mmCIF file with all atom_site columns, N, CA and C in Angstrom:
data_model
loop_
_atom_site.group_PDB
_atom_site.id
_atom_site.type_symbol
_atom_site.label_atom_id
_atom_site.label_alt_id
_atom_site.label_comp_id
_atom_site.label_asym_id
_atom_site.label_entity_id
_atom_site.label_seq_id
_atom_site.pdbx_PDB_ins_code
_atom_site.Cartn_x
_atom_site.Cartn_y
_atom_site.Cartn_z
_atom_site.occupancy
_atom_site.B_iso_or_equiv
_atom_site.pdbx_formal_charge
_atom_site.auth_seq_id
_atom_site.auth_comp_id
_atom_site.auth_asym_id
_atom_site.auth_atom_id
_atom_site.pdbx_PDB_model_num
ATOM 1   N N  . VAL V 1 1  ? -26.003 -2.454  5.990  1.00 88.00 ? 1  VAL V N  1
ATOM 2   C CA . VAL V 1 1  ? -24.778 -1.804  6.402  1.00 88.00 ? 1  VAL V CA 1
ATOM 3   C C  . VAL V 1 1  ? -24.772 -0.347  5.941  1.00 88.00 ? 1  VAL V C  1
ATOM 4   N N  . GLU V 1 2  ? -25.057 -0.132  4.665  1.00 90.00 ? 2  GLU V N  1
ATOM 5   C CA . GLU V 1 2  ? -24.983 1.235   4.137  1.00 90.00 ? 2  GLU V CA 1
ATOM 6   C C  . GLU V 1 2  ? -26.001 2.157   4.795  1.00 90.00 ? 2  GLU V C  1
ATOM 7   N N  . THR V 1 3  ? -27.192 1.664   5.040  1.00 92.00 ? 3  THR V N  1
ATOM 8   C CA . THR V 1 3  ? -28.227 2.510   5.639  1.00 92.00 ? 3  THR V CA 1
ATOM 9   C C  . THR V 1 3  ? -27.800 3.012   7.013  1.00 92.00 ? 3  THR V C  1
ATOM 10  N N  . LEU V 1 4  ? -27.275 2.127   7.833  1.00 92.00 ? 4  LEU V N  1
ATOM 11  C CA . LEU V 1 4  ? -26.829 2.539   9.169  1.00 92.00 ? 4  LEU V CA 1
ATOM 12  C C  . LEU V 1 4  ? -25.609 3.451   9.097  1.00 92.00 ? 4  LEU V C  1
ATOM 13  N N  . ALA V 1 5  ? -24.704 3.174   8.172  1.00 94.00 ? 5  ALA V N  1
ATOM 14  C CA . ALA V 1 5  ? -23.524 4.026   8.023  1.00 94.00 ? 5  ALA V CA 1
ATOM 15  C C  . ALA V 1 5  ? -23.929 5.425   7.575  1.00 94.00 ? 5  ALA V C  1
ATOM 16  N N  . ARG V 1 6  ? -24.877 5.521   6.652  1.00 92.00 ? 6  ARG V N  1
ATOM 17  C CA . ARG V 1 6  ? -25.343 6.836   6.194  1.00 92.00 ? 6  ARG V CA 1
ATOM 18  C C  . ARG V 1 6  ? -26.042 7.587   7.324  1.00 92.00 ? 6  ARG V C  1
ATOM 19  N N  . ALA V 1 7  ? -26.812 6.881   8.131  1.00 94.00 ? 7  ALA V N  1
ATOM 20  C CA . ALA V 1 7  ? -27.476 7.520   9.270  1.00 94.00 ? 7  ALA V CA 1
ATOM 21  C C  . ALA V 1 7  ? -26.437 8.072   10.239 1.00 94.00 ? 7  ALA V C  1
ATOM 22  N N  . ALA V 1 8  ? -25.391 7.315   10.475 1.00 94.00 ? 8  ALA V N  1
ATOM 23  C CA . ALA V 1 8  ? -24.327 7.776   11.371 1.00 94.00 ? 8  ALA V CA 1
ATOM 24  C C  . ALA V 1 8  ? -23.650 9.023   10.812 1.00 94.00 ? 8  ALA V C  1
ATOM 25  N N  . VAL V 1 9  ? -23.331 9.002   9.532  1.00 93.00 ? 9  VAL V N  1
ATOM 26  C CA . VAL V 1 9  ? -22.692 10.157  8.895  1.00 93.00 ? 9  VAL V CA 1
ATOM 27  C C  . VAL V 1 9  ? -23.613 11.374  8.959  1.00 93.00 ? 9  VAL V C  1
ATOM 28  N N  . ALA V 1 10 ? -24.903 11.160  8.780  1.00 90.00 ? 10 ALA V N  1
ATOM 29  C CA . ALA V 1 10 ? -25.871 12.265  8.780  1.00 90.00 ? 10 ALA V CA 1
ATOM 30  C C  . ALA V 1 10 ? -25.921 13.004  10.112 1.00 90.00 ? 10 ALA V C  1
ATOM 31  N N  . VAL V 1 11 ? -25.641 12.294  11.209 1.00 92.00 ? 11 VAL V N  1
ATOM 32  C CA . VAL V 1 11 ? -25.684 12.950  12.524 1.00 92.00 ? 11 VAL V CA 1
ATOM 33  C C  . VAL V 1 11 ? -24.296 13.372  13.002 1.00 92.00 ? 11 VAL V C  1
ATOM 34  N N  . GLY V 1 12 ? -23.314 13.311  12.114 1.00 90.00 ? 12 GLY V N  1
ATOM 35  C CA . GLY V 1 12 ? -21.999 13.845  12.429 1.00 90.00 ? 12 GLY V CA 1
ATOM 36  C C  . GLY V 1 12 ? -20.939 12.865  12.866 1.00 90.00 ? 12 GLY V C  1
ATOM 37  N N  . VAL V 1 13 ? -21.225 11.582  12.828 1.00 93.00 ? 13 VAL V N  1
ATOM 38  C CA . VAL V 1 13 ? -20.212 10.596  13.197 1.00 93.00 ? 13 VAL V CA 1
ATOM 39  C C  . VAL V 1 13 ? -19.058 10.691  12.197 1.00 93.00 ? 13 VAL V C  1
ATOM 40  N N  . ALA V 1 14 ? -17.837 10.772  12.700 1.00 89.00 ? 14 ALA V N  1
ATOM 41  C CA . ALA V 1 14 ? -16.669 10.969  11.847 1.00 89.00 ? 14 ALA V CA 1
ATOM 42  C C  . ALA V 1 14 ? -16.000 9.660   11.430 1.00 89.00 ? 14 ALA V C  1
ATOM 43  N N  . GLY V 1 15 ? -16.414 8.553   12.007 1.00 92.00 ? 15 GLY V N  1
ATOM 44  C CA . GLY V 1 15 ? -15.815 7.276   11.657 1.00 92.00 ? 15 GLY V CA 1
ATOM 45  C C  . GLY V 1 15 ? -16.818 6.156   11.833 1.00 92.00 ? 15 GLY V C  1
ATOM 46  N N  . VAL V 1 16 ? -16.713 5.152   11.001 1.00 93.00 ? 16 VAL V N  1
ATOM 47  C CA . VAL V 1 16 ? -17.611 3.999   11.106 1.00 93.00 ? 16 VAL V CA 1
ATOM 48  C C  . VAL V 1 16 ? -16.769 2.725   11.131 1.00 93.00 ? 16 VAL V C  1
ATOM 49  N N  . PHE V 1 17 ? -17.281 1.713   11.789 1.00 94.00 ? 17 PHE V N  1
ATOM 50  C CA . PHE V 1 17 ? -16.644 0.399   11.830 1.00 94.00 ? 17 PHE V CA 1
ATOM 51  C C  . PHE V 1 17 ? -17.503 -0.528  10.990 1.00 94.00 ? 17 PHE V C  1
ATOM 52  N N  . ILE V 1 18 ? -16.942 -1.047  9.924  1.00 92.00 ? 18 ILE V N  1
ATOM 53  C CA . ILE V 1 18 ? -17.686 -1.932  9.029  1.00 92.00 ? 18 ILE V CA 1
ATOM 54  C C  . ILE V 1 18 ? -16.887 -3.218  8.871  1.00 92.00 ? 18 ILE V C  1
ATOM 55  N N  . GLU V 1 19 ? -17.501 -4.326  9.231  1.00 90.00 ? 19 GLU V N  1
ATOM 56  C CA . GLU V 1 19 ? -16.828 -5.605  9.065  1.00 90.00 ? 19 GLU V CA 1
ATOM 57  C C  . GLU V 1 19 ? -16.897 -6.021  7.606  1.00 90.00 ? 19 GLU V C  1
ATOM 58  N N  . THR V 1 20 ? -15.755 -6.439  7.073  1.00 90.00 ? 20 THR V N  1
ATOM 59  C CA . THR V 1 20 ? -15.689 -6.875  5.682  1.00 90.00 ? 20 THR V CA 1
ATOM 60  C C  . THR V 1 20 ? -15.032 -8.250  5.603  1.00 90.00 ? 20 THR V C  1
ATOM 61  N N  . HIS V 1 21 ? -15.247 -8.882  4.481  1.00 87.00 ? 21 HIS V N  1
ATOM 62  C CA . HIS V 1 21 ? -14.638 -10.191 4.227  1.00 87.00 ? 21 HIS V CA 1
ATOM 63  C C  . HIS V 1 21 ? -14.649 -10.407 2.724  1.00 87.00 ? 21 HIS V C  1
ATOM 64  N N  . GLN V 1 22 ? -13.654 -11.109 2.217  1.00 85.00 ? 22 GLN V N  1
ATOM 65  C CA . GLN V 1 22 ? -13.617 -11.389 0.783  1.00 85.00 ? 22 GLN V CA 1
ATOM 66  C C  . GLN V 1 22 ? -14.818 -12.211 0.343  1.00 85.00 ? 22 GLN V C  1
ATOM 67  N N  . ASP V 1 23 ? -15.284 -13.078 1.205  1.00 84.00 ? 23 ASP V N  1
ATOM 68  C CA . ASP V 1 23 ? -16.416 -13.944 0.878  1.00 84.00 ? 23 ASP V CA 1
ATOM 69  C C  . ASP V 1 23 ? -17.251 -14.161 2.145  1.00 84.00 ? 23 ASP V C  1
ATOM 70  N N  . PRO V 1 24 ? -18.110 -13.191 2.493  1.00 83.00 ? 24 PRO V N  1
ATOM 71  C CA . PRO V 1 24 ? -18.871 -13.285 3.746  1.00 83.00 ? 24 PRO V CA 1
ATOM 72  C C  . PRO V 1 24 ? -19.695 -14.557 3.882  1.00 83.00 ? 24 PRO V C  1
ATOM 73  N N  . ASP V 1 25 ? -20.217 -15.064 2.779  1.00 83.00 ? 25 ASP V N  1
ATOM 74  C CA . ASP V 1 25 ? -21.047 -16.269 2.850  1.00 83.00 ? 25 ASP V CA 1
ATOM 75  C C  . ASP V 1 25 ? -20.259 -17.493 3.288  1.00 83.00 ? 25 ASP V C  1
ATOM 76  N N  . ASN V 1 26 ? -18.961 -17.476 3.080  1.00 79.00 ? 26 ASN V N  1
ATOM 77  C CA . ASN V 1 26 ? -18.123 -18.610 3.463  1.00 79.00 ? 26 ASN V CA 1
ATOM 78  C C  . ASN V 1 26 ? -17.162 -18.264 4.596  1.00 79.00 ? 26 ASN V C  1
ATOM 79  N N  . SER V 1 27 ? -17.467 -17.212 5.317  1.00 77.00 ? 27 SER V N  1
ATOM 80  C CA . SER V 1 27 ? -16.639 -16.807 6.449  1.00 77.00 ? 27 SER V CA 1
ATOM 81  C C  . SER V 1 27 ? -16.768 -17.824 7.575  1.00 77.00 ? 27 SER V C  1
ATOM 82  N N  . THR V 1 28 ? -15.674 -18.050 8.274  1.00 76.00 ? 28 THR V N  1
ATOM 83  C CA . THR V 1 28 ? -15.730 -18.950 9.429  1.00 76.00 ? 28 THR V CA 1
ATOM 84  C C  . THR V 1 28 ? -16.291 -18.225 10.647 1.00 76.00 ? 28 THR V C  1
ATOM 85  N N  . SER V 1 29 ? -16.432 -16.914 10.545 1.00 75.00 ? 29 SER V N  1
ATOM 86  C CA . SER V 1 29 ? -16.983 -16.112 11.635 1.00 75.00 ? 29 SER V CA 1
ATOM 87  C C  . SER V 1 29 ? -18.504 -16.189 11.624 1.00 75.00 ? 29 SER V C  1
ATOM 88  N N  . SER V 1 30 ? -19.086 -16.078 12.785 1.00 75.00 ? 30 SER V N  1
ATOM 89  C CA . SER V 1 30 ? -20.552 -16.063 12.864 1.00 75.00 ? 30 SER V CA 1
ATOM 90  C C  . SER V 1 30 ? -21.115 -14.741 12.361 1.00 75.00 ? 30 SER V C  1
ATOM 91  N N  . ASP V 1 31 ? -20.244 -13.763 12.110 1.00 75.00 ? 31 ASP V N  1
ATOM 92  C CA . ASP V 1 31 ? -20.685 -12.455 11.637 1.00 75.00 ? 31 ASP V CA 1
ATOM 93  C C  . ASP V 1 31 ? -20.832 -12.388 10.121 1.00 75.00 ? 31 ASP V C  1
ATOM 94  N N  . GLY V 1 32 ? -20.610 -13.468 9.423  1.00 78.00 ? 32 GLY V N  1
ATOM 95  C CA . GLY V 1 32 ? -20.682 -13.476 7.965  1.00 78.00 ? 32 GLY V CA 1
ATOM 96  C C  . GLY V 1 32 ? -21.886 -12.754 7.387  1.00 78.00 ? 32 GLY V C  1
ATOM 97  N N  . PRO V 1 33 ? -23.099 -13.013 7.889  1.00 76.00 ? 33 PRO V N  1
ATOM 98  C CA . PRO V 1 33 ? -24.276 -12.344 7.331  1.00 76.00 ? 33 PRO V CA 1
ATOM 99  C C  . PRO V 1 33 ? -24.278 -10.825 7.530  1.00 76.00 ? 33 PRO V C  1
ATOM 100 N N  . ASN V 1 34 ? -23.481 -10.343 8.478  1.00 80.00 ? 34 ASN V N  1
ATOM 101 C CA . ASN V 1 34 ? -23.425 -8.905  8.745  1.00 80.00 ? 34 ASN V CA 1
ATOM 102 C C  . ASN V 1 34 ? -22.248 -8.220  8.066  1.00 80.00 ? 34 ASN V C  1
ATOM 103 N N  . MET V 1 35 ? -21.435 -8.979  7.359  1.00 89.00 ? 35 MET V N  1
ATOM 104 C CA . MET V 1 35 ? -20.236 -8.424  6.738  1.00 89.00 ? 35 MET V CA 1
ATOM 105 C C  . MET V 1 35 ? -20.532 -7.899  5.341  1.00 89.00 ? 35 MET V C  1
ATOM 106 N N  . LEU V 1 36 ? -19.783 -6.881  4.976  1.00 90.00 ? 36 LEU V N  1
ATOM 107 C CA . LEU V 1 36 ? -19.847 -6.326  3.634  1.00 90.00 ? 36 LEU V CA 1
ATOM 108 C C  . LEU V 1 36 ? -18.781 -7.021  2.795  1.00 90.00 ? 36 LEU V C  1
ATOM 109 N N  . PRO V 1 37 ? -19.132 -7.465  1.589  1.00 92.00 ? 37 PRO V N  1
ATOM 110 C CA . PRO V 1 37 ? -18.084 -8.030  0.737  1.00 92.00 ? 37 PRO V CA 1
ATOM 111 C C  . PRO V 1 37 ? -16.980 -6.988  0.509  1.00 92.00 ? 37 PRO V C  1
ATOM 112 N N  . LEU V 1 38 ? -15.743 -7.391  0.660  1.00 94.00 ? 38 LEU V N  1
ATOM 113 C CA . LEU V 1 38 ? -14.616 -6.473  0.553  1.00 94.00 ? 38 LEU V CA 1
ATOM 114 C C  . LEU V 1 38 ? -14.616 -5.719  -0.774 1.00 94.00 ? 38 LEU V C  1
ATOM 115 N N  . LYS V 1 39 ? -15.041 -6.357  -1.843 1.00 96.00 ? 39 LYS V N  1
ATOM 116 C CA . LYS V 1 39 ? -15.064 -5.710  -3.158 1.00 96.00 ? 39 LYS V CA 1
ATOM 117 C C  . LYS V 1 39 ? -16.022 -4.524  -3.200 1.00 96.00 ? 39 LYS V C  1
ATOM 118 N N  . ASP V 1 40 ? -16.997 -4.480  -2.295 1.00 95.00 ? 40 ASP V N  1
ATOM 119 C CA . ASP V 1 40 ? -17.979 -3.393  -2.264 1.00 95.00 ? 40 ASP V CA 1
ATOM 120 C C  . ASP V 1 40 ? -17.537 -2.206  -1.411 1.00 95.00 ? 40 ASP V C  1
ATOM 121 N N  . MET V 1 41 ? -16.455 -2.366  -0.664 1.00 96.00 ? 41 MET V N  1
ATOM 122 C CA . MET V 1 41 ? -16.030 -1.327  0.270  1.00 96.00 ? 41 MET V CA 1
ATOM 123 C C  . MET V 1 41 ? -15.608 -0.019  -0.407 1.00 96.00 ? 41 MET V C  1
ATOM 124 N N  . PRO V 1 42 ? -14.791 -0.027  -1.461 1.00 97.00 ? 42 PRO V N  1
ATOM 125 C CA . PRO V 1 42 ? -14.387 1.256   -2.060 1.00 97.00 ? 42 PRO V CA 1
ATOM 126 C C  . PRO V 1 42 ? -15.575 2.109   -2.515 1.00 97.00 ? 42 PRO V C  1
ATOM 127 N N  . ALA V 1 43 ? -16.545 1.502   -3.157 1.00 97.00 ? 43 ALA V N  1
ATOM 128 C CA . ALA V 1 43 ? -17.712 2.256   -3.626 1.00 97.00 ? 43 ALA V CA 1
ATOM 129 C C  . ALA V 1 43 ? -18.525 2.783   -2.446 1.00 97.00 ? 43 ALA V C  1
ATOM 130 N N  . LEU V 1 44 ? -18.666 1.981   -1.403 1.00 96.00 ? 44 LEU V N  1
ATOM 131 C CA . LEU V 1 44 ? -19.405 2.437   -0.222 1.00 96.00 ? 44 LEU V CA 1
ATOM 132 C C  . LEU V 1 44 ? -18.699 3.625   0.423  1.00 96.00 ? 44 LEU V C  1
ATOM 133 N N  . LEU V 1 45 ? -17.387 3.556   0.551  1.00 95.00 ? 45 LEU V N  1
ATOM 134 C CA . LEU V 1 45 ? -16.649 4.668   1.149  1.00 95.00 ? 45 LEU V CA 1
ATOM 135 C C  . LEU V 1 45 ? -16.807 5.942   0.326  1.00 95.00 ? 45 LEU V C  1
ATOM 136 N N  . GLU V 1 46 ? -16.786 5.828   -0.990 1.00 96.00 ? 46 GLU V N  1
ATOM 137 C CA . GLU V 1 46 ? -16.995 7.000   -1.850 1.00 96.00 ? 46 GLU V CA 1
ATOM 138 C C  . GLU V 1 46 ? -18.380 7.594   -1.612 1.00 96.00 ? 46 GLU V C  1
ATOM 139 N N  . ARG V 1 47 ? -19.399 6.741   -1.541 1.00 95.00 ? 47 ARG V N  1
ATOM 140 C CA . ARG V 1 47 ? -20.761 7.240   -1.302 1.00 95.00 ? 47 ARG V CA 1
ATOM 141 C C  . ARG V 1 47 ? -20.881 7.887   0.073  1.00 95.00 ? 47 ARG V C  1
ATOM 142 N N  . LEU V 1 48 ? -20.258 7.282   1.082  1.00 95.00 ? 48 LEU V N  1
ATOM 143 C CA . LEU V 1 48 ? -20.325 7.851   2.429  1.00 95.00 ? 48 LEU V CA 1
ATOM 144 C C  . LEU V 1 48 ? -19.604 9.192   2.507  1.00 95.00 ? 48 LEU V C  1
ATOM 145 N N  . MET V 1 49 ? -18.465 9.308   1.834  1.00 95.00 ? 49 MET V N  1
ATOM 146 C CA . MET V 1 49 ? -17.745 10.579  1.849  1.00 95.00 ? 49 MET V CA 1
ATOM 147 C C  . MET V 1 49 ? -18.541 11.657  1.119  1.00 95.00 ? 49 MET V C  1
ATOM 148 N N  . ALA V 1 50 ? -19.195 11.300  0.022  1.00 94.00 ? 50 ALA V N  1
ATOM 149 C CA . ALA V 1 50 ? -20.040 12.264  -0.689 1.00 94.00 ? 50 ALA V CA 1
ATOM 150 C C  . ALA V 1 50 ? -21.218 12.670  0.187  1.00 94.00 ? 50 ALA V C  1
ATOM 151 N N  . PHE V 1 51 ? -21.828 11.707  0.853  1.00 91.00 ? 51 PHE V N  1
ATOM 152 C CA . PHE V 1 51 ? -22.953 11.993  1.741  1.00 91.00 ? 51 PHE V CA 1
ATOM 153 C C  . PHE V 1 51 ? -22.507 12.885  2.897  1.00 91.00 ? 51 PHE V C  1
ATOM 154 N N  . ASP V 1 52 ? -21.303 12.646  3.411  1.00 93.00 ? 52 ASP V N  1
ATOM 155 C CA . ASP V 1 52 ? -20.758 13.467  4.491  1.00 93.00 ? 52 ASP V CA 1
ATOM 156 C C  . ASP V 1 52 ? -20.607 14.920  4.031  1.00 93.00 ? 52 ASP V C  1
ATOM 157 N N  . ARG V 1 53 ? -20.103 15.124  2.825  1.00 93.00 ? 53 ARG V N  1
ATOM 158 C CA . ARG V 1 53 ? -19.960 16.490  2.305  1.00 93.00 ? 53 ARG V CA 1
ATOM 159 C C  . ARG V 1 53 ? -21.322 17.167  2.183  1.00 93.00 ? 53 ARG V C  1
ATOM 160 N N  . ILE V 1 54 ? -22.311 16.433  1.718  1.00 92.00 ? 54 ILE V N  1
ATOM 161 C CA . ILE V 1 54 ? -23.664 16.992  1.590  1.00 92.00 ? 54 ILE V CA 1
ATOM 162 C C  . ILE V 1 54 ? -24.227 17.324  2.969  1.00 92.00 ? 54 ILE V C  1
ATOM 163 N N  . ALA V 1 55 ? -24.078 16.391  3.910  1.00 88.00 ? 55 ALA V N  1
ATOM 164 C CA . ALA V 1 55 ? -24.617 16.594  5.260  1.00 88.00 ? 55 ALA V CA 1
ATOM 165 C C  . ALA V 1 55 ? -23.983 17.802  5.945  1.00 88.00 ? 55 ALA V C  1
ATOM 166 N N  . LYS V 1 56 ? -22.719 18.066  5.625  1.00 88.00 ? 56 LYS V N  1
ATOM 167 C CA . LYS V 1 56 ? -22.014 19.201  6.228  1.00 88.00 ? 56 LYS V CA 1
ATOM 168 C C  . LYS V 1 56 ? -22.189 20.484  5.421  1.00 88.00 ? 56 LYS V C  1
ATOM 169 N N  . GLY V 1 57 ? -22.890 20.383  4.298  1.00 87.00 ? 57 GLY V N  1
ATOM 170 C CA . GLY V 1 57 ? -23.123 21.560  3.469  1.00 87.00 ? 57 GLY V CA 1
ATOM 171 C C  . GLY V 1 57 ? -21.884 22.043  2.744  1.00 87.00 ? 57 GLY V C  1
ATOM 172 N N  . LEU V 1 58 ? -20.981 21.145  2.411  1.00 76.00 ? 58 LEU V N  1
ATOM 173 C CA . LEU V 1 58 ? -19.743 21.518  1.708  1.00 76.00 ? 58 LEU V CA 1
ATOM 174 C C  . LEU V 1 58 ? -19.894 21.389  0.211  1.00 76.00 ? 58 LEU V C  1
#
């Protein structure tokens, strides 16, 4: 998830769609393996925003 999100930010994408769940392994959705644990989202967003600033030269 993070690798693709960083690639998107690097080419100027201003928004990303990331599926999250409190417990992806026990999700009733078939997307469980592709979901980011909700507890990991704040740190990922911080890293993506920092990467965005670097990519934009700010």
